[in-house]
PDB file of C-alpha atoms and ligand atoms in Angstrom:
ATOM      1  CA  MET A1031     118.708 156.337  41.594  1.00  0.00           C
ATOM      2  CA  PRO A1032     116.813 159.446  40.425  1.00  0.00           C
ATOM      3  CA  PRO A1033     115.704 161.615  43.399  1.00  0.00           C
ATOM      4  CA  HIS A1034     112.212 160.195  43.871  1.00  0.00           C
ATOM      5  CA  GLU A1035     113.003 156.582  43.026  1.00  0.00           C
ATOM      6  CA  ARG A1036     113.543 154.235  45.909  1.00  0.00           C
ATOM      7  CA  ALA A1037     113.547 150.576  46.808  1.00  0.00           C
ATOM      8  CA  ALA A1038     110.423 148.810  48.063  1.00  0.00           C
ATOM      9  CA  SER A1039     109.699 149.618  51.711  1.00  0.00           C
ATOM     10  CA  ARG A1040     111.563 147.403  54.192  1.00  0.00           C
ATOM     11  CA  THR A1041     109.502 148.674  57.102  1.00  0.00           C
ATOM     12  CA  ALA A1042     106.443 147.267  55.286  1.00  0.00           C
ATOM     13  CA  VAL A1043     108.145 143.856  55.423  1.00  0.00           C
ATOM     14  CA  LEU A1044     108.985 144.302  59.118  1.00  0.00           C
ATOM     15  CA  VAL A1045     105.370 145.027  60.092  1.00  0.00           C
ATOM     16  CA  CYS A1046     104.225 142.074  57.973  1.00  0.00           C
ATOM     17  CA  GLN A1047     106.741 139.890  59.847  1.00  0.00           C
ATOM     18  CA  GLY A1048     105.275 141.279  63.076  1.00  0.00           C
ATOM     19  CA  ARG A1049     101.756 140.284  62.046  1.00  0.00           C
ATOM     20  CA  ALA A1050     102.922 136.832  60.969  1.00  0.00           C
ATOM     21  CA  ALA A1051     104.723 136.383  64.304  1.00  0.00           C
ATOM     22  CA  ALA A1052     101.648 137.538  66.253  1.00  0.00           C
ATOM     23  CA  HIS A1053      99.163 135.365  64.377  1.00  0.00           C
ATOM     24  CA  GLY A1054      97.671 132.674  66.609  1.00  0.00           C
ATOM     25  CA  ARG A1055      99.805 133.770  69.592  1.00  0.00           C
ATOM     26  CA  LEU A1056      98.870 137.308  70.580  1.00  0.00           C
ATOM     27  CA  ALA A1057      95.278 138.154  71.467  1.00  0.00           C
ATOM     28  CA  PRO A1058      93.827 135.011  69.839  1.00  0.00           C
ATOM     29  CA  GLY A1059      90.148 135.503  69.072  1.00  0.00           C
ATOM     30  CA  ARG A1060      90.716 139.253  68.619  1.00  0.00           C
ATOM     31  CA  PHE A1061      93.783 139.388  66.356  1.00  0.00           C
ATOM     32  CA  ALA A1062      94.425 137.119  63.378  1.00  0.00           C
ATOM     33  CA  ASP A1063      96.414 137.545  60.191  1.00  0.00           C
ATOM     34  CA  PRO A1064      96.689 134.180  58.471  1.00  0.00           C
ATOM     35  CA  VAL A1065      97.799 135.827  55.201  1.00  0.00           C
ATOM     36  CA  ALA A1066     100.843 137.756  56.451  1.00  0.00           C
ATOM     37  CA  GLU A1067     103.253 134.806  56.476  1.00  0.00           C
ATOM     38  CA  ASP A1068     102.340 133.890  52.873  1.00  0.00           C
ATOM     39  CA  LEU A1069     103.476 137.335  51.699  1.00  0.00           C
ATOM     40  CA  LEU A1070     106.961 136.876  53.136  1.00  0.00           C
ATOM     41  CA  HIS A1071     109.935 135.494  51.250  1.00  0.00           C
ATOM     42  CA  GLU A1072     111.619 132.390  52.603  1.00  0.00           C
ATOM     43  CA  ASP A1073     114.539 134.315  54.158  1.00  0.00           C
ATOM     44  CA  GLU A1074     112.107 136.755  55.835  1.00  0.00           C
ATOM     45  CA  ARG A1075     110.230 133.885  57.524  1.00  0.00           C
ATOM     46  CA  GLU A1076     113.131 132.512  59.539  1.00  0.00           C
ATOM     47  CA  VAL A1077     113.036 135.206  62.213  1.00  0.00           C
ATOM     48  CA  VAL A1078     109.236 134.954  62.311  1.00  0.00           C
ATOM     49  CA  GLU A1079     109.513 131.259  63.151  1.00  0.00           C
ATOM     50  CA  GLN A1080     112.079 132.039  65.862  1.00  0.00           C
ATOM     51  CA  VAL A1081     109.742 134.583  67.470  1.00  0.00           C
ATOM     52  CA  ARG A1082     106.781 132.232  67.195  1.00  0.00           C
ATOM     53  CA  ALA A1083     108.802 129.488  68.888  1.00  0.00           C
ATOM     54  CA  GLU A1084     110.279 131.969  71.411  1.00  0.00           C
ATOM     55  CA  THR A1085     113.779 130.711  70.569  1.00  0.00           C
ATOM     56  CA  PRO A1086     116.057 133.756  70.276  1.00  0.00           C
ATOM     57  CA  PRO A1087     119.063 133.170  68.024  1.00  0.00           C
ATOM     58  CA  THR A1088     122.611 133.515  69.312  1.00  0.00           C
ATOM     59  CA  GLY A1089     124.834 136.316  67.989  1.00  0.00           C
ATOM     60  CA  TRP A1090     123.647 139.865  68.444  1.00  0.00           C
ATOM     61  CA  PRO A1091     122.938 140.866  64.794  1.00  0.00           C
ATOM     62  CA  ALA A1092     120.421 138.003  64.549  1.00  0.00           C
ATOM     63  CA  ARG A1093     119.239 138.758  68.079  1.00  0.00           C
ATOM     64  CA  THR A1094     118.617 142.413  67.120  1.00  0.00           C
ATOM     65  CA  ALA A1095     116.453 141.305  64.175  1.00  0.00           C
ATOM     66  CA  TYR A1096     114.611 138.889  66.492  1.00  0.00           C
ATOM     67  CA  GLU A1097     113.887 141.609  69.059  1.00  0.00           C
ATOM     68  CA  ALA A1098     112.673 143.988  66.329  1.00  0.00           C
ATOM     69  CA  VAL A1099     110.124 141.439  65.057  1.00  0.00           C
ATOM     70  CA  ARG A1100     109.114 140.410  68.593  1.00  0.00           C
ATOM     71  CA  ALA A1101     108.442 144.030  69.598  1.00  0.00           C
ATOM     72  CA  CYS A1102     106.753 144.756  66.294  1.00  0.00           C
ATOM     73  CA  ALA A1103     104.383 141.788  66.775  1.00  0.00           C
ATOM     74  CA  GLU A1104     103.046 143.329  69.978  1.00  0.00           C
ATOM     75  CA  ILE A1105     102.532 146.734  68.373  1.00  0.00           C
ATOM     76  CA  VAL A1106     100.907 145.545  65.155  1.00  0.00           C
ATOM     77  CA  ALA A1107      98.589 143.147  66.995  1.00  0.00           C
ATOM     78  CA  ALA A1108      97.176 146.096  68.979  1.00  0.00           C
ATOM     79  CA  ARG A1109      97.103 148.469  66.028  1.00  0.00           C
ATOM     80  CA  THR A1110      95.470 145.919  63.704  1.00  0.00           C
ATOM     81  CA  VAL A1111      92.693 145.212  66.200  1.00  0.00           C
ATOM     82  CA  ALA A1112      92.062 148.956  66.770  1.00  0.00           C
ATOM     83  CA  ILE A1113      91.921 149.601  63.019  1.00  0.00           C
ATOM     84  CA  ASP A1114      89.865 146.527  62.075  1.00  0.00           C
ATOM     85  CA  ASP A1115      87.360 147.468  64.799  1.00  0.00           C
ATOM     86  CA  ALA A1116      87.157 151.029  63.417  1.00  0.00           C
ATOM     87  CA  ILE A1117      86.591 149.748  59.877  1.00  0.00           C
ATOM     88  CA  ARG A1118      83.828 147.439  61.095  1.00  0.00           C
ATOM     89  CA  THR A1119      82.197 150.228  63.128  1.00  0.00           C
ATOM     90  CA  HIS A1120      82.221 152.608  60.148  1.00  0.00           C
ATOM     91  CA  PRO A1121      81.239 150.480  57.151  1.00  0.00           C
ATOM     92  CA  HIS A1122      81.439 152.225  53.778  1.00  0.00           C
ATOM     93  CA  GLN A1123      81.213 150.969  50.215  1.00  0.00           C
ATOM     94  CA  GLN A1124      84.712 152.188  49.416  1.00  0.00           C
ATOM     95  CA  LEU A1125      87.916 151.612  51.372  1.00  0.00           C
ATOM     96  CA  VAL A1126      91.135 153.349  50.325  1.00  0.00           C
ATOM     97  CA  ILE A1127      94.305 152.117  52.019  1.00  0.00           C
ATOM     98  CA  LEU A1128      97.107 154.686  51.814  1.00  0.00           C
ATOM     99  CA  GLY A1129     100.686 153.428  51.960  1.00  0.00           C
ATOM    100  CA  ALA A1130      99.260 149.911  52.001  1.00  0.00           C
ATOM    101  CA  GLY A1131     102.598 148.087  52.130  1.00  0.00           C
ATOM    102  CA  LEU A1132     101.885 144.405  52.791  1.00  0.00           C
ATOM    103  CA  ASP A1133      98.458 145.132  54.332  1.00  0.00           C
ATOM    104  CA  THR A1134      96.381 141.926  54.115  1.00  0.00           C
ATOM    105  CA  ARG A1135      92.893 143.302  54.786  1.00  0.00           C
ATOM    106  CA  ALA A1136      91.733 142.876  51.185  1.00  0.00           C
ATOM    107  CA  TRP A1137      92.603 139.164  51.487  1.00  0.00           C
ATOM    108  CA  ARG A1138      91.354 138.418  54.997  1.00  0.00           C
ATOM    109  CA  LEU A1139      88.516 140.733  56.112  1.00  0.00           C
ATOM    110  CA  GLY A1140      85.214 139.080  55.218  1.00  0.00           C
ATOM    111  CA  GLU A1141      83.452 142.390  55.958  1.00  0.00           C
ATOM    112  CA  LEU A1142      84.939 143.763  52.718  1.00  0.00           C
ATOM    113  CA  ALA A1143      82.856 141.420  50.529  1.00  0.00           C
ATOM    114  CA  ASP A1144      80.622 144.374  49.554  1.00  0.00           C
ATOM    115  CA  VAL A1145      83.385 146.949  49.483  1.00  0.00           C
ATOM    116  CA  ASP A1146      85.504 148.365  46.637  1.00  0.00           C
ATOM    117  CA  VAL A1147      89.063 148.523  47.945  1.00  0.00           C
ATOM    118  CA  THR A1148      91.816 150.661  46.471  1.00  0.00           C
ATOM    119  CA  GLU A1149      95.391 150.218  47.658  1.00  0.00           C
ATOM    120  CA  VAL A1150      97.604 153.290  47.238  1.00  0.00           C
ATOM    121  CA  ASP A1151     101.339 152.995  47.695  1.00  0.00           C
ATOM    122  CA  HIS A1152     104.689 154.184  46.464  1.00  0.00           C
ATOM    123  CA  PRO A1153     105.290 152.541  43.043  1.00  0.00           C
ATOM    124  CA  ALA A1154     108.301 150.479  44.237  1.00  0.00           C
ATOM    125  CA  SER A1155     106.483 149.128  47.303  1.00  0.00           C
ATOM    126  CA  GLN A1156     103.353 148.408  45.286  1.00  0.00           C
ATOM    127  CA  ARG A1157     105.263 146.468  42.620  1.00  0.00           C
ATOM    128  CA  ASP A1158     106.855 144.384  45.369  1.00  0.00           C
ATOM    129  CA  LYS A1159     103.469 143.759  47.022  1.00  0.00           C
ATOM    130  CA  ARG A1160     101.854 142.686  43.759  1.00  0.00           C
ATOM    131  CA  ASP A1161     104.712 140.241  43.082  1.00  0.00           C
ATOM    132  CA  ARG A1162     104.267 138.759  46.538  1.00  0.00           C
ATOM    133  CA  VAL A1163     100.476 138.492  46.266  1.00  0.00           C
ATOM    134  CA  GLY A1164     100.637 136.806  42.858  1.00  0.00           C
ATOM    135  CA  ALA A1165      97.336 135.202  41.893  1.00  0.00           C
ATOM    136  CA  ARG A1166      95.901 135.090  45.445  1.00  0.00           C
ATOM    137  CA  LEU A1167      92.242 136.155  45.251  1.00  0.00           C
ATOM    138  CA  SER A1168      91.018 139.136  47.252  1.00  0.00           C
ATOM    139  CA  VAL A1169      87.887 138.817  49.409  1.00  0.00           C
ATOM    140  CA  ALA A1170      86.844 142.403  48.596  1.00  0.00           C
ATOM    141  CA  ARG A1171      84.134 143.172  46.025  1.00  0.00           C
ATOM    142  CA  THR A1172      86.805 144.761  43.863  1.00  0.00           C
ATOM    143  CA  LEU A1173      90.478 145.505  44.451  1.00  0.00           C
ATOM    144  CA  ARG A1174      92.341 148.204  42.558  1.00  0.00           C
ATOM    145  CA  PHE A1175      95.843 149.561  42.841  1.00  0.00           C
ATOM    146  CA  ALA A1176      97.011 153.152  42.457  1.00  0.00           C
ATOM    147  CA  ALA A1177     100.771 153.743  42.385  1.00  0.00           C
ATOM    148  CA  VAL A1178     101.360 157.112  44.035  1.00  0.00           C
ATOM    149  CA  ASP A1179     104.417 158.765  45.524  1.00  0.00           C
ATOM    150  CA  LEU A1180     102.808 161.053  48.113  1.00  0.00           C
ATOM    151  CA  GLU A1181     105.889 163.288  47.943  1.00  0.00           C
ATOM    152  CA  VAL A1182     105.392 164.254  44.311  1.00  0.00           C
ATOM    153  CA  ASP A1183     102.268 162.745  42.725  1.00  0.00           C
ATOM    154  CA  ASP A1184      98.717 164.085  42.653  1.00  0.00           C
ATOM    155  CA  LEU A1185      96.732 161.708  44.881  1.00  0.00           C
ATOM    156  CA  GLY A1186      93.361 163.036  43.650  1.00  0.00           C
ATOM    157  CA  GLU A1187      94.204 162.405  39.988  1.00  0.00           C
ATOM    158  CA  ALA A1188      95.474 158.916  40.754  1.00  0.00           C
ATOM    159  CA  LEU A1189      92.302 158.053  42.681  1.00  0.00           C
ATOM    160  CA  ASP A1190      90.158 159.415  39.844  1.00  0.00           C
ATOM    161  CA  ALA A1191      92.036 157.189  37.411  1.00  0.00           C
ATOM    162  CA  ALA A1192      91.583 154.214  39.756  1.00  0.00           C
ATOM    163  CA  GLY A1193      87.792 154.734  39.764  1.00  0.00           C
ATOM    164  CA  HIS A1194      87.336 156.157  43.273  1.00  0.00           C
ATOM    165  CA  ASP A1195      83.862 157.776  43.474  1.00  0.00           C
ATOM    166  CA  VAL A1196      83.833 161.157  45.262  1.00  0.00           C
ATOM    167  CA  GLU A1197      80.035 161.018  45.638  1.00  0.00           C
ATOM    168  CA  VAL A1198      80.105 157.867  47.770  1.00  0.00           C
ATOM    169  CA  PRO A1199      81.367 157.972  51.374  1.00  0.00           C
ATOM    170  CA  THR A1200      84.805 156.429  51.782  1.00  0.00           C
ATOM    171  CA  ALA A1201      86.672 154.746  54.605  1.00  0.00           C
ATOM    172  CA  TRP A1202      90.264 155.978  54.426  1.00  0.00           C
ATOM    173  CA  LEU A1203      92.949 153.983  56.181  1.00  0.00           C
ATOM    174  CA  TRP A1204      96.350 155.563  56.776  1.00  0.00           C
ATOM    175  CA  GLU A1205      98.402 153.150  58.885  1.00  0.00           C
ATOM    176  CA  GLY A1206     102.112 153.402  59.613  1.00  0.00           C
ATOM    177  CA  VAL A1207     102.763 156.088  56.996  1.00  0.00           C
ATOM    178  CA  VAL A1208     102.497 159.560  58.589  1.00  0.00           C
ATOM    179  CA  PRO A1209     105.961 159.453  60.255  1.00  0.00           C
ATOM    180  CA  TYR A1210     107.654 158.887  56.883  1.00  0.00           C
ATOM    181  CA  LEU A1211     106.183 162.023  55.277  1.00  0.00           C
ATOM    182  CA  SER A1212     107.076 165.654  55.818  1.00  0.00           C
ATOM    183  CA  ARG A1213     104.553 167.835  57.667  1.00  0.00           C
ATOM    184  CA  GLU A1214     103.699 169.522  54.368  1.00  0.00           C
ATOM    185  CA  GLU A1215     103.044 166.151  52.687  1.00  0.00           C
ATOM    186  CA  VAL A1216     100.815 165.114  55.589  1.00  0.00           C
ATOM    187  CA  VAL A1217      98.758 168.305  55.270  1.00  0.00           C
ATOM    188  CA  ARG A1218      98.559 168.012  51.466  1.00  0.00           C
ATOM    189  CA  THR A1219      97.435 164.382  51.723  1.00  0.00           C
ATOM    190  CA  LEU A1220      94.766 165.259  54.306  1.00  0.00           C
ATOM    191  CA  GLN A1221      93.487 168.012  52.024  1.00  0.00           C
ATOM    192  CA  ALA A1222      93.353 165.599  49.080  1.00  0.00           C
ATOM    193  CA  LEU A1223      91.380 163.091  51.179  1.00  0.00           C
ATOM    194  CA  ALA A1224      89.001 165.766  52.443  1.00  0.00           C
ATOM    195  CA  ALA A1225      88.352 166.959  48.869  1.00  0.00           C
ATOM    196  CA  ARG A1226      87.331 163.395  47.910  1.00  0.00           C
ATOM    197  CA  SER A1227      85.345 162.620  51.069  1.00  0.00           C
ATOM    198  CA  ALA A1228      81.576 162.604  50.655  1.00  0.00           C
ATOM    199  CA  ARG A1229      79.727 163.585  53.840  1.00  0.00           C
ATOM    200  CA  GLY A1230      79.967 160.799  56.433  1.00  0.00           C
ATOM    201  CA  SER A1231      83.313 159.478  55.180  1.00  0.00           C
ATOM    202  CA  THR A1232      85.653 158.098  57.853  1.00  0.00           C
ATOM    203  CA  LEU A1233      89.398 158.515  58.203  1.00  0.00           C
ATOM    204  CA  VAL A1234      91.309 156.031  60.368  1.00  0.00           C
ATOM    205  CA  VAL A1235      94.830 157.300  60.901  1.00  0.00           C
ATOM    206  CA  ASN A1236      97.680 155.735  62.846  1.00  0.00           C
ATOM    207  CA  TYR A1237     100.491 158.096  63.854  1.00  0.00           C
ATOM    208  CA  GLN A1238     103.407 158.431  66.262  1.00  0.00           C
ATOM    209  CA  THR A1239     103.805 160.952  69.056  1.00  0.00           C
ATOM    210  CA  PRO A1240     107.177 162.605  69.743  1.00  0.00           C
ATOM    211  CA  SER A1241     109.287 160.675  72.256  1.00  0.00           C
ATOM    212  CA  LEU A1242     112.950 161.035  73.098  1.00  0.00           C
ATOM    213  CA  ARG A1243     113.062 157.424  74.315  1.00  0.00           C
ATOM    214  CA  ALA A1244     111.579 156.101  71.068  1.00  0.00           C
ATOM    215  CA  ARG A1245     113.980 158.224  69.004  1.00  0.00           C
ATOM    216  CA  LEU A1246     116.985 156.987  70.971  1.00  0.00           C
ATOM    217  CA  GLY A1247     115.705 153.414  70.708  1.00  0.00           C
ATOM    218  CA  ARG A1248     115.510 153.708  66.904  1.00  0.00           C
ATOM    219  CA  ARG A1249     119.041 155.113  66.812  1.00  0.00           C
ATOM    220  CA  LEU A1250     120.321 152.263  68.975  1.00  0.00           C
ATOM    221  CA  VAL A1251     118.700 149.619  66.742  1.00  0.00           C
ATOM    222  CA  GLY A1252     120.298 151.310  63.686  1.00  0.00           C
ATOM    223  CA  LEU A1253     123.676 151.404  65.399  1.00  0.00           C
ATOM    224  CA  LEU A1254     123.526 147.733  66.444  1.00  0.00           C
ATOM    225  CA  ALA A1255     122.611 146.688  62.896  1.00  0.00           C
ATOM    226  CA  ARG A1256     125.511 148.688  61.450  1.00  0.00           C
ATOM    227  CA  LEU A1257     127.939 147.241  64.011  1.00  0.00           C
ATOM    228  CA  GLY A1258     126.793 143.813  62.808  1.00  0.00           C
ATOM    229  CA  ARG A1259     127.535 144.997  59.226  1.00  0.00           C
ATOM    230  CA  GLN A1260     123.850 144.991  58.339  1.00  0.00           C
ATOM    231  CA  GLU A1261     121.821 147.765  56.794  1.00  0.00           C
ATOM    232  CA  PRO A1262     119.179 148.763  59.387  1.00  0.00           C
ATOM    233  CA  VAL A1263     115.576 148.182  58.249  1.00  0.00           C
ATOM    234  CA  THR A1264     114.892 151.844  58.923  1.00  0.00           C
ATOM    235  CA  ALA A1265     117.921 153.107  56.912  1.00  0.00           C
ATOM    236  CA  GLY A1266     116.102 154.440  53.852  1.00  0.00           C
ATOM    237  CA  GLU A1267     112.933 155.290  55.790  1.00  0.00           C
ATOM    238  CA  PRO A1268     113.634 157.936  58.434  1.00  0.00           C
ATOM    239  CA  TRP A1269     110.865 159.415  60.552  1.00  0.00           C
ATOM    240  CA  HIS A1270     110.014 163.032  59.719  1.00  0.00           C
ATOM    241  CA  THR A1271     106.632 163.767  61.290  1.00  0.00           C
ATOM    242  CA  LEU A1272     105.712 162.928  64.868  1.00  0.00           C
ATOM    243  CA  LEU A1273     102.598 164.617  66.218  1.00  0.00           C
ATOM    244  CA  THR A1274     101.004 165.192  69.602  1.00  0.00           C
ATOM    245  CA  PRO A1275      97.295 164.282  69.747  1.00  0.00           C
ATOM    246  CA  ALA A1276      96.483 168.012  69.940  1.00  0.00           C
ATOM    247  CA  ARG A1277      98.473 168.729  66.757  1.00  0.00           C
ATOM    248  CA  MET A1278      96.915 165.810  64.930  1.00  0.00           C
ATOM    249  CA  ALA A1279      93.438 166.981  65.996  1.00  0.00           C
ATOM    250  CA  ARG A1280      94.252 170.482  64.674  1.00  0.00           C
ATOM    251  CA  LEU A1281      95.383 169.068  61.303  1.00  0.00           C
ATOM    252  CA  LEU A1282      92.257 166.922  61.031  1.00  0.00           C
ATOM    253  CA  VAL A1283      89.918 169.763  61.959  1.00  0.00           C
ATOM    254  CA  ASP A1284      91.669 172.197  59.595  1.00  0.00           C
ATOM    255  CA  ALA A1285      91.223 169.680  56.779  1.00  0.00           C
ATOM    256  CA  GLY A1286      87.491 169.395  57.536  1.00  0.00           C
ATOM    257  CA  PHE A1287      87.330 166.245  59.669  1.00  0.00           C
ATOM    258  CA  GLY A1288      85.859 165.970  63.185  1.00  0.00           C
ATOM    259  CA  VAL A1289      87.730 163.689  65.602  1.00  0.00           C
ATOM    260  CA  ASN A1290      85.591 160.872  67.022  1.00  0.00           C
ATOM    261  CA  SER A1291      88.292 159.098  68.989  1.00  0.00           C
ATOM    262  CA  ASP A1292      92.055 159.009  69.422  1.00  0.00           C
ATOM    263  CA  GLU A1293      93.640 156.333  71.565  1.00  0.00           C
ATOM    264  CA  ASP A1294      97.158 155.104  72.262  1.00  0.00           C
ATOM    265  CA  LEU A1295      98.048 151.488  71.547  1.00  0.00           C
ATOM    266  CA  LEU A1296      99.036 150.846  75.157  1.00  0.00           C
ATOM    267  CA  ALA A1297      95.363 151.195  76.121  1.00  0.00           C
ATOM    268  CA  VAL A1298      94.375 148.836  73.285  1.00  0.00           C
ATOM    269  CA  ALA A1299      97.053 146.295  74.287  1.00  0.00           C
ATOM    270  CA  GLY A1300      95.857 146.493  77.901  1.00  0.00           C
ATOM    271  CA  ARG A1301      92.273 145.700  76.852  1.00  0.00           C
ATOM    272  CA  LEU A1302      93.536 142.792  74.771  1.00  0.00           C
ATOM    273  CA  GLY A1303      95.355 141.407  77.802  1.00  0.00           C
ATOM    274  CA  LEU A1304      98.712 141.372  75.998  1.00  0.00           C
ATOM    275  CA  ASP A1305     101.786 140.605  78.066  1.00  0.00           C
ATOM    276  CA  ILE A1306     103.183 144.120  77.504  1.00  0.00           C
ATOM    277  CA  ARG A1307     106.935 144.438  76.938  1.00  0.00           C
ATOM    278  CA  SER A1308     107.205 147.360  74.483  1.00  0.00           C
ATOM    279  CA  ARG A1309     105.429 149.908  76.679  1.00  0.00           C
ATOM    280  CA  THR A1310     107.088 153.023  75.190  1.00  0.00           C
ATOM    281  CA  SER A1311     106.415 152.054  71.565  1.00  0.00           C
ATOM    282  CA  LEU A1312     102.817 151.171  72.367  1.00  0.00           C
ATOM    283  CA  GLN A1313     102.330 154.428  74.223  1.00  0.00           C
ATOM    284  CA  ASN A1314     103.686 156.458  71.295  1.00  0.00           C
ATOM    285  CA  GLY A1315     101.553 154.805  68.640  1.00  0.00           C
ATOM    286  CA  ARG A1316      98.010 156.104  68.284  1.00  0.00           C
ATOM    287  CA  VAL A1317      94.927 155.460  66.184  1.00  0.00           C
ATOM    288  CA  ALA A1318      92.550 158.343  65.547  1.00  0.00           C
ATOM    289  CA  VAL A1319      89.150 157.996  63.915  1.00  0.00           C
ATOM    290  CA  ALA A1320      87.679 161.093  62.262  1.00  0.00           C
ATOM    291  CA  SER A1321      84.581 161.857  60.204  1.00  0.00           C
ATOM    292  CA  ARG A1322      83.880 164.243  57.345  1.00  0.00           C
ATOM    293  CA  HIS A1323      80.849 166.348  58.254  1.00  0.00           C
TER     294      HIS A1323
HETATM  295  C1  SAM B 920     105.742 150.951  57.737  1.00  0.00           C
HETATM  296  S1  SAM B 920     105.098 150.708  56.126  1.00  0.00           S
HETATM  297  C2  SAM B 920     103.374 150.524  56.547  1.00  0.00           C
HETATM  298  C3  SAM B 920     102.654 149.657  55.568  1.00  0.00           C
HETATM  299  C4  SAM B 920     101.215 149.325  55.932  1.00  0.00           C
HETATM  300  N1  SAM B 920     100.378 150.495  55.986  1.00  0.00           N
HETATM  301  C5  SAM B 920     101.144 148.566  57.237  1.00  0.00           C
HETATM  302  O1  SAM B 920     100.877 149.175  58.286  1.00  0.00           O
HETATM  303  O2  SAM B 920     101.388 147.353  57.201  1.00  0.00           O
HETATM  304  C6  SAM B 920     105.182 152.317  55.390  1.00  0.00           C
HETATM  305  C7  SAM B 920     104.474 152.405  54.048  1.00  0.00           C
HETATM  306  O3  SAM B 920     104.447 153.790  53.667  1.00  0.00           O
HETATM  307  C8  SAM B 920     104.687 153.871  52.302  1.00  0.00           C
HETATM  308  N2  SAM B 920     105.214 155.194  51.972  1.00  0.00           N
HETATM  309  C9  SAM B 920     106.223 155.853  52.573  1.00  0.00           C
HETATM  310  N3  SAM B 920     106.471 157.005  51.927  1.00  0.00           N
HETATM  311  C10 SAM B 920     105.595 157.075  50.894  1.00  0.00           C
HETATM  312  C11 SAM B 920     105.354 158.003  49.858  1.00  0.00           C
HETATM  313  N4  SAM B 920     106.083 159.106  49.729  1.00  0.00           N
HETATM  314  N5  SAM B 920     104.365 157.744  48.972  1.00  0.00           N
HETATM  315  C12 SAM B 920     103.616 156.616  49.080  1.00  0.00           C
HETATM  316  N6  SAM B 920     103.800 155.697  50.045  1.00  0.00           N
HETATM  317  C13 SAM B 920     104.773 155.907  50.935  1.00  0.00           C
HETATM  318  C14 SAM B 920     105.709 152.777  52.028  1.00  0.00           C
HETATM  319  O4  SAM B 920     105.774 152.438  50.661  1.00  0.00           O
HETATM  320  C15 SAM B 920     105.172 151.656  52.909  1.00  0.00           C
HETATM  321  O5  SAM B 920     104.265 150.849  52.225  1.00  0.00           O
END
């Protein structure tokens, strides 16, 4: 493959499996994603059904995949609720979802009926998403796609071409993407967003804090998959950028955003009354909400 070509994101599939596994089980009444399962291929649904039925498979390669989806369900349930709440609290006429993966908001959030949504993602992941979505109708006022590799492409130009209006305040959503970019790409992306953010725009960003335990846990999952002769989900998608809340606040402020809130997912999961098992992962995942003044 040429240097910047890559396969569609497998971590995007994992988080979609997590949402499908959580739907109707975790935080009912607060979390729901009835669309997630429809976006999965048949072979990706099997483990989701096992988690939903709480019937772990025998054999540790299958068990490792089961535990990954089970843990992911807990994390994405909390992070989805935190983000959906932030989007509802800061309504704007435009929503841009960066690194959208298999995000289902444009197909499930009724609040987007008056909103123009643009999904930005790496070309390979976006092609895969569009194949999976097929003819399913979005609930948003409009839905557009911009294929952008944040490593090399000009985000501003791509958003211009997609019809994003710089004069109208925008809600930016950046979920589950920051760790996969270099620090320089994170800063460049923030600057591109700030340059296109009319006064009052809102940025909702999910990021990971540095944690030795989380890093070792990821290594262990990779090792177990390899021992079972499977390619780990995370193989082509290493983490590069983990940030403390203070560092993230600095980056946001330097780019011209003021931080309104920044909370870890453990607090969100606690409020939702989840039966918490993945404490470390929840504690290391955060959602910050910032405004362009
Ligand atoms: C873990 S998935 C998260 C997907 C989605 N935001 C969610 O939370 O369900 C990571 C996403 O980041 C995207 N991504 C990673 N590196 C990227 C890059 N250089 N340019 C554009 N998108 C990228 C992947 O394509 C993938 O969709």
